[in-house]
mmCIF file of C-alpha atoms in Angstrom:
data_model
loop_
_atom_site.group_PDB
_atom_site.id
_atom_site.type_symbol
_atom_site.label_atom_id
_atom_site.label_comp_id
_atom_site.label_asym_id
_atom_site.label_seq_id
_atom_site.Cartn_x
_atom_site.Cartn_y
_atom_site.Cartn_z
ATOM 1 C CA UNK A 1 139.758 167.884 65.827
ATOM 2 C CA UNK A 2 140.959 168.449 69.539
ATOM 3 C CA UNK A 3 144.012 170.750 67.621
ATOM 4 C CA UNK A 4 141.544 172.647 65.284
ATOM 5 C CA UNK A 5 139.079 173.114 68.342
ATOM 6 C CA UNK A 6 142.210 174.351 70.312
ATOM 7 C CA UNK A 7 142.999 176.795 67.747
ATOM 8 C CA UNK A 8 139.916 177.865 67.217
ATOM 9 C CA UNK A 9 139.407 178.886 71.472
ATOM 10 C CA UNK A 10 142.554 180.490 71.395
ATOM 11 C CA UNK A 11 141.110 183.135 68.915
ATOM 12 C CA UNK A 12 138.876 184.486 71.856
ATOM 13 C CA UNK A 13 141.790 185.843 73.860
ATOM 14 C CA UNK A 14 141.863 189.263 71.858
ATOM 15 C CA UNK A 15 138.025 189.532 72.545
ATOM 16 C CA UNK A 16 139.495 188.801 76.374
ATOM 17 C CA UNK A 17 141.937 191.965 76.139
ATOM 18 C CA UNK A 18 139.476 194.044 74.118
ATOM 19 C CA UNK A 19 137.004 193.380 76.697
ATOM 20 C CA UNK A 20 139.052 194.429 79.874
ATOM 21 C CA UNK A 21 140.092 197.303 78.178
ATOM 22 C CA UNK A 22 136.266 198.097 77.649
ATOM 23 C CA UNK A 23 135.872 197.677 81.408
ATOM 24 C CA UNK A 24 138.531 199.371 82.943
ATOM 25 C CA UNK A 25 137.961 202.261 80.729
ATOM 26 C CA UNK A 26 134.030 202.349 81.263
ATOM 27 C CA UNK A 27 134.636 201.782 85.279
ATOM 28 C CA UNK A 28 137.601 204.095 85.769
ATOM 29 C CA UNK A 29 136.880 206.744 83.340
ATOM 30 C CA UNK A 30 133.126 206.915 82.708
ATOM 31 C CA UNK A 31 132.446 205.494 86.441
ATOM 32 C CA UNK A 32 130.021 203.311 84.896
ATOM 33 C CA UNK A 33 130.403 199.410 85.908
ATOM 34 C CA UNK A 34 130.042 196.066 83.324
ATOM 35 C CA UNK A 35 128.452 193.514 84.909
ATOM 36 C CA UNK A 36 127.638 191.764 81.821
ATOM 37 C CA UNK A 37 131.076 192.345 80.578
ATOM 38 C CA UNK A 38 133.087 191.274 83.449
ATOM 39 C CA UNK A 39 131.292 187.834 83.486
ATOM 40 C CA UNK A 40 131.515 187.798 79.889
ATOM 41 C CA UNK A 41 135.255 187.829 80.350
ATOM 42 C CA UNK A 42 135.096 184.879 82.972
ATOM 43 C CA UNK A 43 133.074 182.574 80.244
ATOM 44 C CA UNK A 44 135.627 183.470 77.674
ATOM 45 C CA UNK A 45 138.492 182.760 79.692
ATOM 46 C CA UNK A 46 136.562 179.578 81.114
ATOM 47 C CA UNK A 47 135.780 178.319 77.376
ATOM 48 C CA UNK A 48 139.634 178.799 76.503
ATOM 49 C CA UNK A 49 140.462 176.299 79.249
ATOM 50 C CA UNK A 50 138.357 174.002 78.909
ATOM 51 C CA UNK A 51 138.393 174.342 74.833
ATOM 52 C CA UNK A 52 142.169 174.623 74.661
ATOM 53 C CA UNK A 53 143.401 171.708 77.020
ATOM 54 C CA UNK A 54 143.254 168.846 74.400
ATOM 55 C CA UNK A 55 145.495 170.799 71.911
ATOM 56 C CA UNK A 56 147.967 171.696 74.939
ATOM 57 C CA UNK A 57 148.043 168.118 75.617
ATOM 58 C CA UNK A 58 149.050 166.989 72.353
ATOM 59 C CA UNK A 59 151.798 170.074 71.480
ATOM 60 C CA UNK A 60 153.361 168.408 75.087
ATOM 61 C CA UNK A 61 153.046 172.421 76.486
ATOM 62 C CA UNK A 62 151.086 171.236 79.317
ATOM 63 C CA UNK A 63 152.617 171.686 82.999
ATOM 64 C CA UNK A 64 154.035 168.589 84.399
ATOM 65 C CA UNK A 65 156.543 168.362 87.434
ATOM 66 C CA UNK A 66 159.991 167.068 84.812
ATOM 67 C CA UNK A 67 162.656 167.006 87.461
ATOM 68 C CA UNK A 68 163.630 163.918 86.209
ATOM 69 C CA UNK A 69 161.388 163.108 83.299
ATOM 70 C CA UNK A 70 163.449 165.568 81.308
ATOM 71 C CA UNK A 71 166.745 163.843 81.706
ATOM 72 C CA UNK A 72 165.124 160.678 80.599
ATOM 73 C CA UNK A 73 165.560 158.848 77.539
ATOM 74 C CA UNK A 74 162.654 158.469 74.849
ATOM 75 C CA UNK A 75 161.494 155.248 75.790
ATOM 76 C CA UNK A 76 161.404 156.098 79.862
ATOM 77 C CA UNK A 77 159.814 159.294 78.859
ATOM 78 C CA UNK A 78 157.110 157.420 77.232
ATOM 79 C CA UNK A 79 156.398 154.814 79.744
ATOM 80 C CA UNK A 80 156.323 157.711 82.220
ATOM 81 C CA UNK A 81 153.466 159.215 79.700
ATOM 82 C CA UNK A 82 151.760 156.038 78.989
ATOM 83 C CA UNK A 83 151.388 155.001 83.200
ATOM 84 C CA UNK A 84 150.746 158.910 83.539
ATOM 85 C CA UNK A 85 147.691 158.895 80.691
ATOM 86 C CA UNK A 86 146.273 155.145 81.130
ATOM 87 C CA UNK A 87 146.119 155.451 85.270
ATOM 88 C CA UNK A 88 146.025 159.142 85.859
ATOM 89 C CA UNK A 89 144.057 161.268 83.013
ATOM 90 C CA UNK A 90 141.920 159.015 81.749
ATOM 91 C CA UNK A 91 140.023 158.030 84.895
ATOM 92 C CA UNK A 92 139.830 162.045 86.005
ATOM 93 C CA UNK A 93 138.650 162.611 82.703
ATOM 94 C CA UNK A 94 136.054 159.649 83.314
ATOM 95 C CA UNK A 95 135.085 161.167 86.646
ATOM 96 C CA UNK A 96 135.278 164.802 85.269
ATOM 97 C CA UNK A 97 132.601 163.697 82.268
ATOM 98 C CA UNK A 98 130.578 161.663 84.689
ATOM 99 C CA UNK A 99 129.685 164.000 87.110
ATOM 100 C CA UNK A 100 129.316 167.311 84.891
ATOM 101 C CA UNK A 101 126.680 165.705 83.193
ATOM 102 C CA UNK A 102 124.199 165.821 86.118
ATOM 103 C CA UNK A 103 125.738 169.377 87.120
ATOM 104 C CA UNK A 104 124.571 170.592 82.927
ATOM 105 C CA UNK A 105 121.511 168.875 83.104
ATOM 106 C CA UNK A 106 120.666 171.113 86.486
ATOM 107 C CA UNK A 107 121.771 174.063 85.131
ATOM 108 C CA UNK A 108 119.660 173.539 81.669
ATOM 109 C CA UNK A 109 116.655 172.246 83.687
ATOM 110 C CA UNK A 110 116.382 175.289 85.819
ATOM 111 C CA UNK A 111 117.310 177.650 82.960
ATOM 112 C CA UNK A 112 120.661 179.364 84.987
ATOM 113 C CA UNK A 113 121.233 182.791 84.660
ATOM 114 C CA UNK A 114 123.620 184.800 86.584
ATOM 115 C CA UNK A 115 122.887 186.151 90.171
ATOM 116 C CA UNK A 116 124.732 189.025 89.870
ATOM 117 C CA UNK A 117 122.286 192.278 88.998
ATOM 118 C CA UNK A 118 123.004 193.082 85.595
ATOM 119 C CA UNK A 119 124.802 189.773 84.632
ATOM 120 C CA UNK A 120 124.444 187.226 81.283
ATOM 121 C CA UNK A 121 121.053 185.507 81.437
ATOM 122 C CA UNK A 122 122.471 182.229 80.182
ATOM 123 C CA UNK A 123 125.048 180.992 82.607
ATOM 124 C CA UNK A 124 123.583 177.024 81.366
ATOM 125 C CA UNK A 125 125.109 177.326 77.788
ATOM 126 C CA UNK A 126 128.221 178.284 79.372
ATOM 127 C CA UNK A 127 128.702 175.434 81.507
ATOM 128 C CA UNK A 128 127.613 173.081 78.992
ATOM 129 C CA UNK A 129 131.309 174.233 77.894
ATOM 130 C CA UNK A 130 132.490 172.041 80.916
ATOM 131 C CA UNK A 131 131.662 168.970 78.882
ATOM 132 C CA UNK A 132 134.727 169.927 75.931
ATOM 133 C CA UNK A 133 137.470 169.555 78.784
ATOM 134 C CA UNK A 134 136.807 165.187 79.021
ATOM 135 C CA UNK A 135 135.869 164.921 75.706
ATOM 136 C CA UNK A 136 139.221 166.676 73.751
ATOM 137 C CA UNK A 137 141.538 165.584 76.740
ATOM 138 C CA UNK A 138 139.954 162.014 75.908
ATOM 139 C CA UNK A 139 140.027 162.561 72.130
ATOM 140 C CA UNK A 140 143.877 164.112 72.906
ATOM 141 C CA UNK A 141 144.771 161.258 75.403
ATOM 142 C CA UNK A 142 143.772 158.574 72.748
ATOM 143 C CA UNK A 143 145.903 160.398 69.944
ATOM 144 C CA UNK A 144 148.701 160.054 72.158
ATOM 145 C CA UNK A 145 148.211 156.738 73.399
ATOM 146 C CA UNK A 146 147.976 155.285 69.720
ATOM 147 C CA UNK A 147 151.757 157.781 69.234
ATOM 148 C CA UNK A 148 153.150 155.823 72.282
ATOM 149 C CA UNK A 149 152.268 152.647 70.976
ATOM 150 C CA UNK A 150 153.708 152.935 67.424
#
């Protein structure tokens, strides 16, 4: 799921370049400005993160300091990833959950819209997008935990 969901969110960079090119052009050439479209890019590229850091996770692409993790063998390099998972990701991704929920539930409650003039009316369904980053880095954490123990 968290590599198909990964996938999937990495489609919307083309929209992302598509949609910059849309602005610069309507800005610099037609000297009109894109609100709409400028925060439009900032969800996208928001949604990518958060939908996208599961499946980084699991291909091993994600950034880590490997000064001397890479000259490891297999078996230190997977203690160092088991410690690394059990007492480091999985309680920020805990924390992370925990506290977006109430930070959603504000959003949705007030019905959020952008305070820019011209902006997206619906800035709660985008950071209801906050809650994929705990969930597929949990979902991606457990896949790897279960790979470690094997």
């Amino acid at each position: 799921m968290t590599t198909h969901l990964g996938r999937f969110f990495s489609l919307l960079l083309p929209i992302i370049i598509v949609l910059n090119v849309l602005i610069v052009l309507s800005r610099y050439v037609f000297g009109v400005g894109l609100v709409a479209f400028q925060e439009l890019v900032l969800y996208l590229h928001a949604i990518i993160f958060l939908g996208c850091a599961g499946w980084v996770l699991l291909k091993d692409e994600h950034v880590r300091v490997d000064i001397f993790y890479r000259d490891q063998s297999n078996k230190k390099k997977n203690l160092v990833n088991f410690i690394g998972i059990v007492f480091f990701l999985l309680p920020s991704v805990f924390v992370i959950g925990w506290y977006s929920i109430d930070f959603i539930v504000i959003s949705w409650s007030i019905g959020e819209s952008s305070t820019e003039p011209g902006g997206l009316p619906y800035v709660y369904i985008q950071k209801s997008f906050i809650l994929l980053f705990p969930v597929l880095l949990f979902l991606a954490s457990i896949k790897l935990l279960i790979k470690l123990w094997k």
